[in-house]
Coordinates of C-alpha atoms and ligand atoms in Angstrom, one line a residue:
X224 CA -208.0 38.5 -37.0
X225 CA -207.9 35.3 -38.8
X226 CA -207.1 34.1 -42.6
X227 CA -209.1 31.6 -44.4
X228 CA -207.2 29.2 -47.0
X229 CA -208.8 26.6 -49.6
X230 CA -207.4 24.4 -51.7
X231 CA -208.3 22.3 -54.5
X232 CA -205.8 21.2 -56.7
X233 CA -206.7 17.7 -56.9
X234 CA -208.7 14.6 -55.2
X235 CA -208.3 17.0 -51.8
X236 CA -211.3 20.4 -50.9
X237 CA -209.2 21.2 -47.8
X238 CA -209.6 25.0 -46.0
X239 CA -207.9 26.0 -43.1
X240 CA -207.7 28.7 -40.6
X241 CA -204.4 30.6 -39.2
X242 CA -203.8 33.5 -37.4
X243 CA -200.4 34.9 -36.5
X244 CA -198.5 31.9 -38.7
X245 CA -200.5 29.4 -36.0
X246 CA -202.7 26.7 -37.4
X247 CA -206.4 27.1 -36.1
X248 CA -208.3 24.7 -37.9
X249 CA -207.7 22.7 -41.1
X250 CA -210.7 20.5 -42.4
X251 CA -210.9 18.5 -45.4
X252 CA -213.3 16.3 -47.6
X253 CA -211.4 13.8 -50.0
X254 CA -212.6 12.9 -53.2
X255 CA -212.3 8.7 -53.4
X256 CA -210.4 7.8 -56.1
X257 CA -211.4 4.4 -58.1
X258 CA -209.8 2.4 -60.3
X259 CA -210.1 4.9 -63.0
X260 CA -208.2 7.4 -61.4
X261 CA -209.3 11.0 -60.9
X262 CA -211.6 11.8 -63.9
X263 CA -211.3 15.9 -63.2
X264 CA -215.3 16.3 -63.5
X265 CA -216.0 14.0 -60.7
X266 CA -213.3 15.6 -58.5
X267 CA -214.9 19.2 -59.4
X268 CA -218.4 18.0 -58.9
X269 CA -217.3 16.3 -55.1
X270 CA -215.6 19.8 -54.6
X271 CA -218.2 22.0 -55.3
X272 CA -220.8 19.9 -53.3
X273 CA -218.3 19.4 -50.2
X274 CA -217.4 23.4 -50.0
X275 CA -220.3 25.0 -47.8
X276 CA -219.6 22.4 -45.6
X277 CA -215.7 22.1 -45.4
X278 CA -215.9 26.1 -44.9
X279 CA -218.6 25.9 -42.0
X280 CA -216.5 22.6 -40.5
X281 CA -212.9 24.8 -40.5
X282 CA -214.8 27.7 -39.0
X283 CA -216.2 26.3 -36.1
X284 CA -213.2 24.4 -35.4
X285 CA -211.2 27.3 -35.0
X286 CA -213.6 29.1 -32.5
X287 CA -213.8 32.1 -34.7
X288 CA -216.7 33.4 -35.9
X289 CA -217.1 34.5 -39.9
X290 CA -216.8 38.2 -39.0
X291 CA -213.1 37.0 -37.6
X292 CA -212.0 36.7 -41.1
X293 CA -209.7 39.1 -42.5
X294 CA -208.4 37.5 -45.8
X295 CA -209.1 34.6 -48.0
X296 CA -206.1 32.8 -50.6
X297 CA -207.4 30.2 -52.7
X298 CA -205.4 27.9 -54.8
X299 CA -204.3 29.9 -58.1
X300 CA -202.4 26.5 -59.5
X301 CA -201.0 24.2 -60.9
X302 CA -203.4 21.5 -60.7
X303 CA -206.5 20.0 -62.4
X304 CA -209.0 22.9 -64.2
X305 CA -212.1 21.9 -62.9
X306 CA -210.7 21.6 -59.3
X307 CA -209.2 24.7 -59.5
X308 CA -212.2 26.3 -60.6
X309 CA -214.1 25.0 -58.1
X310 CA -211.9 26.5 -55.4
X311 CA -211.8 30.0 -56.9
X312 CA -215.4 30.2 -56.9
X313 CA -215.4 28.7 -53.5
X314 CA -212.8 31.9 -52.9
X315 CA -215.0 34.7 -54.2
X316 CA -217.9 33.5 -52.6
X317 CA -216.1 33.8 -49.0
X318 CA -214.5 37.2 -50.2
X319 CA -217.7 38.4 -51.4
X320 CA -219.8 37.5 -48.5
X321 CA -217.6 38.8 -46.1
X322 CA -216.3 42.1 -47.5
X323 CA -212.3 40.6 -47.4
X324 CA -209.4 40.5 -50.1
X325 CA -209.0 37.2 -52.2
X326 CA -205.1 36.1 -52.7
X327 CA -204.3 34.0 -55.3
X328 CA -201.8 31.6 -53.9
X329 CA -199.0 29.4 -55.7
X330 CA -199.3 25.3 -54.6
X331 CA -196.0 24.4 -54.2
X332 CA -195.1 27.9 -52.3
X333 CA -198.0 26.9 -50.1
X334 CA -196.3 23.5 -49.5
X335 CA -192.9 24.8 -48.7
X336 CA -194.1 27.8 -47.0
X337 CA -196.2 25.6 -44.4
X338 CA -193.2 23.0 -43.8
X339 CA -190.5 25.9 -43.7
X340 CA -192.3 27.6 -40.8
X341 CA -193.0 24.4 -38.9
X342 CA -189.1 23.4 -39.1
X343 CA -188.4 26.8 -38.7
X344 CA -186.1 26.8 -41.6
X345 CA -184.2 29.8 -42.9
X346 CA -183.2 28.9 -46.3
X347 CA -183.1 25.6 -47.4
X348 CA -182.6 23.5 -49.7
X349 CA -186.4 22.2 -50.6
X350 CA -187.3 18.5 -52.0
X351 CA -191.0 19.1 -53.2
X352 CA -192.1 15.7 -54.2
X353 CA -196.0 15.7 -54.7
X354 CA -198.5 13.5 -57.0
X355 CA -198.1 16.2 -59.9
X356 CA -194.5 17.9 -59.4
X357 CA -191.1 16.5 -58.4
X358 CA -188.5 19.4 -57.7
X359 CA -185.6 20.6 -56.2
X360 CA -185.6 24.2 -55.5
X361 CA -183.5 27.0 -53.4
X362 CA -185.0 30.7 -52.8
X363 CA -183.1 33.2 -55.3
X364 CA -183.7 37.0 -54.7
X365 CA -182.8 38.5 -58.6
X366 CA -184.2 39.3 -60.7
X367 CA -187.1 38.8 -57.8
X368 CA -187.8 36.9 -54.5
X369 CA -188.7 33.4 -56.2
X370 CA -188.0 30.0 -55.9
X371 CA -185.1 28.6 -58.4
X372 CA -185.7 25.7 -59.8
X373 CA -182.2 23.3 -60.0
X374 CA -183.7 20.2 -60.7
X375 CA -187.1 18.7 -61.6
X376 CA -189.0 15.6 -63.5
X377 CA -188.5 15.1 -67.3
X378 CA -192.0 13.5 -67.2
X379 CA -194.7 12.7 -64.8
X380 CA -193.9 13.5 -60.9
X381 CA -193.2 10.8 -58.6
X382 CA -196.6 10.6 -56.4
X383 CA -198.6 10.1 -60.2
X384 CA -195.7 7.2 -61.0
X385 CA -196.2 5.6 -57.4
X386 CA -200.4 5.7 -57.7
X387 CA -200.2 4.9 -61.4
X388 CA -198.0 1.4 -59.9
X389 CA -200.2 1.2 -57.3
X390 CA -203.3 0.4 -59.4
X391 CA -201.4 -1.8 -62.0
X392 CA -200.2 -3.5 -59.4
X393 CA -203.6 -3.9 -57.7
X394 CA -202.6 -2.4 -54.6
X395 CA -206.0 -1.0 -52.6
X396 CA -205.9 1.9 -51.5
X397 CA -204.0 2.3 -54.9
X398 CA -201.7 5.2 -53.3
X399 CA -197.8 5.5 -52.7
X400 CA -198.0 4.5 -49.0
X401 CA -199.3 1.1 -50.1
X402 CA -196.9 0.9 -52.2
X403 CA -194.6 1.7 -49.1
X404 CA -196.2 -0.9 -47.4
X405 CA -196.1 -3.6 -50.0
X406 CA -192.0 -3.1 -50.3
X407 CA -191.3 -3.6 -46.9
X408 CA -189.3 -7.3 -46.6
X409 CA -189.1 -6.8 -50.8
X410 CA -185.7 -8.0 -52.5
X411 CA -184.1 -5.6 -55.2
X412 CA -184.3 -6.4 -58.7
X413 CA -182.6 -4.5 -61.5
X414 CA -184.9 -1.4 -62.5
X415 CA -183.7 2.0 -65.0
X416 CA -182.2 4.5 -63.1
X417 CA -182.4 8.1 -64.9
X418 CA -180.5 11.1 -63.4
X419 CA -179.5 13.9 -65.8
X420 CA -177.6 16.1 -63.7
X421 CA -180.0 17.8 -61.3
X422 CA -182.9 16.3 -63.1
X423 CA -184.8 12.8 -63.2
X424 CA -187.6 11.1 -65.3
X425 CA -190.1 8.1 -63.7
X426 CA -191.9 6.9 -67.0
X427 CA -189.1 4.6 -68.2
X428 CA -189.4 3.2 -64.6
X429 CA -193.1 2.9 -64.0
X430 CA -193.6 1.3 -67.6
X431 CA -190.7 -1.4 -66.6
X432 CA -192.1 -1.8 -63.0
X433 CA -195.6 -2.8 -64.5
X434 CA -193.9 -4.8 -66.9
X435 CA -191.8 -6.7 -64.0
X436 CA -194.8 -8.1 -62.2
X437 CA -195.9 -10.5 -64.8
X438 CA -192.8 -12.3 -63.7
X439 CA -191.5 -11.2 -60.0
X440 CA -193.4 -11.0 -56.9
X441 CA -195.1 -7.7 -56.0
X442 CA -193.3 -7.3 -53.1
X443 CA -190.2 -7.5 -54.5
X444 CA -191.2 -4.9 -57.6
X445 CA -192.6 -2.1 -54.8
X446 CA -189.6 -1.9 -52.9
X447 CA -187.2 -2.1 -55.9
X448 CA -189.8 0.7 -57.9
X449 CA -189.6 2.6 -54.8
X450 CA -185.8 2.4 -53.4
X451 CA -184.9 3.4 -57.7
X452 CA -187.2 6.5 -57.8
X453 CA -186.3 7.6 -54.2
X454 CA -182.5 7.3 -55.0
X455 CA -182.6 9.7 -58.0
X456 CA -184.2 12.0 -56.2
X457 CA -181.6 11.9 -53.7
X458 CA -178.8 12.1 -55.8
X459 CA -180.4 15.2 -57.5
X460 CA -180.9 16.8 -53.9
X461 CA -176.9 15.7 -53.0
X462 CA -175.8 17.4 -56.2
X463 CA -178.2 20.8 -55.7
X464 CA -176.8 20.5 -51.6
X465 CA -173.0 20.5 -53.3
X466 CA -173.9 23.5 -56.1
X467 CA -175.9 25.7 -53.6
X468 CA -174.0 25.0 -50.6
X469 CA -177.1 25.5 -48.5
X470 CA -177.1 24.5 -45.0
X471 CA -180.5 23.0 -44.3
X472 CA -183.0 20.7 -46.7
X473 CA -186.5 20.4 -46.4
X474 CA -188.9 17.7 -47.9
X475 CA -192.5 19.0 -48.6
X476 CA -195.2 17.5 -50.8
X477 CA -197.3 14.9 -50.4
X478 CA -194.8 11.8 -51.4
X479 CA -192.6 13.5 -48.4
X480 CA -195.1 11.6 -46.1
X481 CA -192.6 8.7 -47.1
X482 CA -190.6 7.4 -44.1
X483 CA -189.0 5.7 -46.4
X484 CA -187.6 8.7 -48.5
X485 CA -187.5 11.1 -45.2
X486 CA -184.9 8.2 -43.8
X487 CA -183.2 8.2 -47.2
X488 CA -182.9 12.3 -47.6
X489 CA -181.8 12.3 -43.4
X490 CA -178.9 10.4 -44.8
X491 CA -178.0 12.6 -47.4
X492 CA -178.4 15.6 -45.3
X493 CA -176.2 13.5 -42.5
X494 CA -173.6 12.6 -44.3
X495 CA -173.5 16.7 -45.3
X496 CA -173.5 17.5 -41.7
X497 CA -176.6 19.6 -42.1
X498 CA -180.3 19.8 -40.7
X499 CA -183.1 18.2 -42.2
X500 CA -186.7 18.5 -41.4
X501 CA -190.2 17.2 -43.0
X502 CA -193.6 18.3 -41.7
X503 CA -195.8 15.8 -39.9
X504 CA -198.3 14.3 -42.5
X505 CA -200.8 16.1 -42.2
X506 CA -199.2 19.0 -43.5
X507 CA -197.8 17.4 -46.5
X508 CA -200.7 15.8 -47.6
X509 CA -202.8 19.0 -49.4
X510 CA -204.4 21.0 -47.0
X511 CA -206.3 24.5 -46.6
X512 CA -204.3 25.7 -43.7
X513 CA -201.1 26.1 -46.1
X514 CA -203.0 28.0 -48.7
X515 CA -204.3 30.4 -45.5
X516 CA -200.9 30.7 -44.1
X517 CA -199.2 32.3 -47.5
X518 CA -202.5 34.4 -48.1
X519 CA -201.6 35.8 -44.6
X520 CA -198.3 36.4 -45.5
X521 CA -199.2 38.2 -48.9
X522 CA -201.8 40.4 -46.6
X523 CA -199.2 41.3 -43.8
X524 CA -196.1 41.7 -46.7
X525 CA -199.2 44.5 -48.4
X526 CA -198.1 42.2 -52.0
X527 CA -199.7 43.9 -55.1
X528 CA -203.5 42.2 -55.3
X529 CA -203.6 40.1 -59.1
X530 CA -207.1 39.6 -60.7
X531 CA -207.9 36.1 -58.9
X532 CA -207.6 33.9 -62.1
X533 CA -206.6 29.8 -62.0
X534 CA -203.5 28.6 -64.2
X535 CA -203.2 24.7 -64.4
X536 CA -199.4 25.2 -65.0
X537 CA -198.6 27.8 -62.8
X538 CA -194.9 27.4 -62.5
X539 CA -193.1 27.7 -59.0
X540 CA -190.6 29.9 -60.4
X541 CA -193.0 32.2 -61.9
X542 CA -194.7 32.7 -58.3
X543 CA -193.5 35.9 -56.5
X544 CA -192.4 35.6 -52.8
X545 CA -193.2 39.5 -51.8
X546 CA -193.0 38.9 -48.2
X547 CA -189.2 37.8 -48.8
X548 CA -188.2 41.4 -49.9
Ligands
LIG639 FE1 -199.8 19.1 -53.2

């Protein structure tokens, strides 16, 4: 028996298939992003439209048939309204149609839990660096199984600072990995470094990166916006490594697609002695087939069903891990 996963967050409609933890399928449809950014209607609309599609695409890649299906999880949050929305009706639909139980599932658990079982991690110490969030996290068990939260942004996460350069900057595709690729050969120029503790903030830096290109050369602003935001991430992860004394660390997330920040945070982990791991790509870029894998997990763990609402700022620490204990 298979599970079904969609998620739709943001720009991606992805839906996946698992079975027994193993990825079976995971198709997508991305909404192209202009100039303007995502405007959330247009994102919902291309969502909506893509679904029947996306869901026929990820079932016949699996080789299963419909009747296979034994559970469907759907993106709960956070992420844009309308996309959201647009999943969770994409959710009931499947659940109605096919007679099977709809879990609400958590983003960022989905991201962690898809790259924890890949790396086959125990209990790490987790990096989740996306477009929207920017965290450092460890598993705590009181007052319930959830993910604590030791560091995260002030402002806006470091995949929305990169893109936000990225179209300043004129950079097309306007997304972090061409900023990536801009940087390479780039010389370092003085840029605001802000690390409070275990927490960091990116709008200082973005606003004085944009500023910077009137008079440097691109190149040279990429790599020093990019080695600045990637170092206070690390420093927050060294400090959370020190204070939890965990013995693996795990990047997940979209901006963990990085080579640059998986080479910096190997370092760190390195010079700590301890393992680190990142998915391949493909599983860190927002995909269906984490969304199925948690819902399996919440089947198998029998976690208490919830009313299958959306919350745009459905926090990570609010998210219960039932099949944890
Ligand atoms: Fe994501």
């Amino acid at each position: 028996m298979a599970v079904i996963g969609i998620e739709s967050s943001a720009h991606t409609f992805g839906v996946g298939i698992v079975e027994n933890g193993k990825v079976l399928s995971n198709s997508k449809a991305m909404f192209k992003i202009s100039d303007r950014g995502i405007i959330p209607m247009e994102v919902a609309d291309h969502h909506a439209e893509n679904a029947g599609k996306v869901i026929a695409d990820a079932i016949d890649a699996a080789g299963i048939s419909a009747g296979d299906l034994e559970a469907v999880g759907y993106t709960k949050g956070p992420g844009i309204g309308p996309c959201l929305r647009a999943g969770q009706l994409a959710g009931k639909a499947v659940s109605s149609s096919y007679g099977i139980p709809l879990f609400p599932v958590n983003h960022g658990i989905a991201h962690i839990e898809i790259a924890k079982g890949m790396g086959k991690m125990g209990d790490p110490l987790v990096v989740y660096v996306s477009g929207g969030n920017s965290q450092i996290l460890a598993m705590e068990r009181k007052p319930f199984s959830h993910y604590h939260v030791y560091g995260e942004t002030f402002d806006i996460g470091v995949g929305n600072m990169l893109d936000s350069f990225a179209r300043a900057a004129k950079l097309n595709p306007a997304w972090g990995s061409t900023v990536e690729k801009e940087a390479r050969g780039g010389r370092y120029i003085g840029m605001p470094y802000t690390v409070k503790g275990m927490d960091f903030a990116f709008s200082g830096l973005l606003t004085n990166a944009v500023k910077a290109l009137g008079t440097n050369r691109r190149k040279d602003v990429a790599f020093s916006l990019q080695e600045t935001a990637f170092s206070m991430i690390c420093e927050a992860a060294e400090r959370a490594l020190l204070l939890t004394g965990k013995k693996e660390m795990l990047a997940c997330g979209g901006v963990a697609q990085s080579s640059r920040l998986g080479e910096m945070l190997e370092s760190v982990a390195g010079s700590h002695g301890i393992r680190f791991y990142r998915a391949p790509n493909e599983f860190n870029a927002d995909n269906g087939a984490m969304i199925a894998m948690v819902a399996e997990k919440m089947l198998d763990s029998g976690m208490r069903r919830e009313a299958p609402t959306i919350d745009q700022k459905f926090r990570i620490d609010r998210a219960e891990i039932g099949w944890e204990g």
